[in-house]
PDB file of C-alpha atoms in Angstrom:
ATOM      1  CA  MET A   1       0.000   0.000   0.000  1.00 48.00           C
ATOM      2  CA  THR A   2       1.431   3.350  -1.004  1.00 51.00           C
ATOM      3  CA  VAL A   3       0.789   6.740   0.559  1.00 49.00           C
ATOM      4  CA  ASN A   4      -1.514   7.704  -2.306  1.00 50.00           C
ATOM      5  CA  ASP A   5      -3.470   4.495  -1.804  1.00 52.00           C
ATOM      6  CA  ALA A   6      -3.854   5.013   1.965  1.00 53.00           C
ATOM      7  CA  HIS A   7      -5.272   8.551   1.700  1.00 56.00           C
ATOM      8  CA  PRO A   8      -8.518   7.621  -0.095  1.00 65.00           C
ATOM      9  CA  ARG A   9      -9.058   4.713   2.282  1.00 69.00           C
ATOM     10  CA  LEU A  10      -9.039   7.094   5.240  1.00 74.00           C
ATOM     11  CA  LEU A  11     -11.869   9.060   3.625  1.00 76.00           C
ATOM     12  CA  TYR A  12     -14.163   6.050   4.076  1.00 76.00           C
ATOM     13  CA  TRP A  13     -13.558   6.224   7.840  1.00 79.00           C
ATOM     14  CA  ALA A  14     -14.162   9.977   8.235  1.00 80.00           C
ATOM     15  CA  GLY A  15     -17.765   9.706   9.410  1.00 80.00           C
ATOM     16  CA  VAL A  16     -16.980   6.820  11.724  1.00 86.00           C
ATOM     17  CA  ALA A  17     -14.200   8.786  13.419  1.00 89.00           C
ATOM     18  CA  LEU A  18     -15.387  12.414  13.339  1.00 90.00           C
ATOM     19  CA  GLY A  19     -18.911  11.836  14.678  1.00 91.00           C
ATOM     20  CA  PRO A  20     -17.966  10.171  17.995  1.00 93.00           C
ATOM     21  CA  LEU A  21     -14.947  12.455  18.377  1.00 94.00           C
ATOM     22  CA  ALA A  22     -17.119  15.561  18.009  1.00 95.00           C
ATOM     23  CA  TRP A  23     -19.677  14.174  20.447  1.00 94.00           C
ATOM     24  CA  GLY A  24     -17.024  13.335  23.049  1.00 95.00           C
ATOM     25  CA  ILE A  25     -15.511  16.807  22.837  1.00 95.00           C
ATOM     26  CA  ASN A  26     -18.990  18.344  23.057  1.00 94.00           C
ATOM     27  CA  LEU A  27     -19.974  16.290  26.087  1.00 93.00           C
ATOM     28  CA  GLN A  28     -16.817  17.100  28.019  1.00 94.00           C
ATOM     29  CA  GLY A  29     -16.903  20.727  26.919  1.00 90.00           C
ATOM     30  CA  VAL A  30     -20.492  21.244  28.081  1.00 87.00           C
ATOM     31  CA  TYR A  31     -19.652  19.760  31.469  1.00 85.00           C
ATOM     32  CA  ALA A  32     -16.508  21.881  31.751  1.00 86.00           C
ATOM     33  CA  LEU A  33     -18.316  25.081  30.804  1.00 82.00           C
ATOM     34  CA  ALA A  34     -21.386  24.480  33.014  1.00 79.00           C
ATOM     35  CA  HIS A  35     -19.771  26.099  36.055  1.00 77.00           C
ATOM     36  CA  PHE A  36     -18.811  29.212  34.120  1.00 77.00           C
ATOM     37  CA  SER A  37     -22.195  29.417  32.405  1.00 74.00           C
ATOM     38  CA  CYS A  38     -23.898  29.574  35.787  1.00 73.00           C
ATOM     39  CA  GLU A  39     -22.008  32.670  36.854  1.00 74.00           C
ATOM     40  CA  THR A  40     -22.617  34.636  33.664  1.00 71.00           C
ATOM     41  CA  THR A  41     -24.775  34.015  30.647  1.00 65.00           C
ATOM     42  CA  ARG A  42     -22.487  32.948  27.845  1.00 68.00           C
ATOM     43  CA  LEU A  43     -23.079  31.421  24.488  1.00 79.00           C
ATOM     44  CA  THR A  44     -19.794  29.519  24.359  1.00 80.00           C
ATOM     45  CA  GLY A  45     -21.488  26.151  24.923  1.00 83.00           C
ATOM     46  CA  THR A  46     -24.034  26.887  22.219  1.00 87.00           C
ATOM     47  CA  ILE A  47     -21.378  27.956  19.739  1.00 89.00           C
ATOM     48  CA  MET A  48     -19.198  24.948  20.596  1.00 91.00           C
ATOM     49  CA  SER A  49     -22.118  22.536  20.119  1.00 92.00           C
ATOM     50  CA  ALA A  50     -23.076  24.102  16.798  1.00 93.00           C
ATOM     51  CA  VAL A  51     -19.493  23.903  15.497  1.00 95.00           C
ATOM     52  CA  LEU A  52     -19.092  20.299  16.609  1.00 94.00           C
ATOM     53  CA  ALA A  53     -22.411  19.307  15.010  1.00 95.00           C
ATOM     54  CA  VAL A  54     -21.059  20.751  11.766  1.00 95.00           C
ATOM     55  CA  VAL A  55     -17.841  18.714  12.268  1.00 94.00           C
ATOM     56  CA  ALA A  56     -19.895  15.527  12.685  1.00 93.00           C
ATOM     57  CA  LEU A  57     -21.867  16.353   9.546  1.00 94.00           C
ATOM     58  CA  ALA A  58     -18.621  17.094   7.691  1.00 93.00           C
ATOM     59  CA  GLY A  59     -17.500  13.540   8.442  1.00 90.00           C
ATOM     60  CA  THR A  60     -20.803  12.346   7.030  1.00 90.00           C
ATOM     61  CA  VAL A  61     -20.302  14.312   3.835  1.00 91.00           C
ATOM     62  CA  ILE A  62     -16.719  13.070   3.444  1.00 89.00           C
ATOM     63  CA  SER A  63     -17.839   9.448   3.841  1.00 87.00           C
ATOM     64  CA  ALA A  64     -20.730   9.952   1.437  1.00 87.00           C
ATOM     65  CA  ARG A  65     -18.402  11.432  -1.170  1.00 87.00           C
ATOM     66  CA  ALA A  66     -16.041   8.488  -0.714  1.00 82.00           C
ATOM     67  CA  VAL A  67     -18.936   6.108  -1.408  1.00 79.00           C
ATOM     68  CA  ARG A  68     -19.979   8.053  -4.466  1.00 79.00           C
ATOM     69  CA  ARG A  69     -16.456   8.356  -5.839  1.00 73.00           C
ATOM     70  CA  GLY A  70     -15.622   4.697  -5.217  1.00 63.00           C
ATOM     71  CA  ALA A  71     -18.907   3.241  -6.445  1.00 53.00           C
ATOM     72  CA  GLY A  72     -17.339   1.853  -9.627  1.00 52.00           C
ATOM     73  CA  ALA A  73     -14.315   0.540  -7.741  1.00 53.00           C
ATOM     74  CA  GLU A  74     -16.290  -2.470  -6.518  1.00 50.00           C
ATOM     75  CA  TRP A  75     -16.292  -3.851 -10.035  1.00 49.00           C
ATOM     76  CA  ALA A  76     -12.797  -2.694 -10.976  1.00 51.00           C
ATOM     77  CA  GLU A  77     -10.932  -4.209  -8.000  1.00 54.00           C
ATOM     78  CA  ALA A  78     -10.058  -7.858  -7.805  1.00 57.00           C
ATOM     79  CA  GLN A  79     -11.002  -7.986  -4.113  1.00 58.00           C
ATOM     80  CA  GLY A  80     -14.154  -5.907  -4.468  1.00 54.00           C
ATOM     81  CA  GLY A  81     -15.023  -2.767  -2.570  1.00 55.00           C
ATOM     82  CA  GLY A  82     -17.500  -4.273  -0.129  1.00 65.00           C
ATOM     83  CA  PRO A  83     -15.758  -3.681   3.227  1.00 70.00           C
ATOM     84  CA  ARG A  84     -14.753  -0.103   2.438  1.00 73.00           C
ATOM     85  CA  THR A  85     -18.180   0.739   1.080  1.00 78.00           C
ATOM     86  CA  PHE A  86     -19.765  -0.769   4.180  1.00 81.00           C
ATOM     87  CA  MET A  87     -17.543   1.346   6.440  1.00 82.00           C
ATOM     88  CA  ALA A  88     -18.341   4.443   4.416  1.00 83.00           C
ATOM     89  CA  TRP A  89     -22.089   3.856   4.754  1.00 86.00           C
ATOM     90  CA  LEU A  90     -21.574   3.146   8.434  1.00 88.00           C
ATOM     91  CA  GLY A  91     -19.712   6.471   8.621  1.00 87.00           C
ATOM     92  CA  VAL A  92     -22.623   8.264   6.972  1.00 89.00           C
ATOM     93  CA  GLY A  93     -25.085   6.826   9.472  1.00 91.00           C
ATOM     94  CA  SER A  94     -22.778   7.357  12.413  1.00 91.00           C
ATOM     95  CA  GLY A  95     -22.107  10.979  11.490  1.00 91.00           C
ATOM     96  CA  ILE A  96     -25.813  11.739  11.204  1.00 94.00           C
ATOM     97  CA  LEU A  97     -26.572   9.944  14.464  1.00 94.00           C
ATOM     98  CA  PHE A  98     -23.900  11.793  16.426  1.00 94.00           C
ATOM     99  CA  ALA A  99     -24.904  15.141  14.898  1.00 94.00           C
ATOM    100  CA  LEU A 100     -28.436  14.484  16.175  1.00 96.00           C
ATOM    101  CA  VAL A 101     -27.089  13.568  19.615  1.00 95.00           C
ATOM    102  CA  ILE A 102     -25.122  16.830  19.732  1.00 95.00           C
ATOM    103  CA  ALA A 103     -28.258  18.736  18.666  1.00 95.00           C
ATOM    104  CA  ASN A 104     -30.245  17.035  21.462  1.00 95.00           C
ATOM    105  CA  GLN A 105     -27.591  17.975  24.016  1.00 91.00           C
ATOM    106  CA  LEU A 106     -27.651  21.530  22.697  1.00 91.00           C
ATOM    107  CA  ALA A 107     -31.426  21.681  23.113  1.00 91.00           C
ATOM    108  CA  ALA A 108     -31.167  20.334  26.654  1.00 87.00           C
ATOM    109  CA  SER A 109     -28.451  22.821  27.595  1.00 83.00           C
ATOM    110  CA  LEU A 110     -30.567  25.681  26.262  1.00 84.00           C
ATOM    111  CA  MET A 111     -33.659  24.594  28.221  1.00 85.00           C
ATOM    112  CA  ILE A 112     -32.126  23.554  31.535  1.00 81.00           C
ATOM    113  CA  SER A 113     -30.335  26.077  33.713  1.00 76.00           C
ATOM    114  CA  PRO A 114     -26.697  25.122  34.415  1.00 72.00           C
ATOM    115  CA  CYS A 115     -27.103  26.425  37.974  1.00 75.00           C
ATOM    116  CA  LEU A 116     -29.348  23.472  38.931  1.00 73.00           C
ATOM    117  CA  ARG A 117     -26.914  21.101  40.561  1.00 58.00           C
TER     118      ARG A 117
END
């Protein structure tokens, strides 16, 4: 496997990796900023959640483009493109799922006061 061959294969994994990574950063960030949000009203948690939802959706788009670009590769390769295509579709679903989870956490943080401990 060459460097040029490894780069496109990583694109199939983008949604699988970026969605959970964005959610983990969002979850820890909301907990870390809850104390500071109680003292003053800040929109840092809202902005952070919105940016990380976009990151999760970016992973979805990258995986979807990898599926679309490599659709003919299943027939051209001797080994077939089944496992990579499966991971790309899994990345699409995972990215959408984690973007929805981040949006749900954003809605909860907007409705519930951080001072309620």
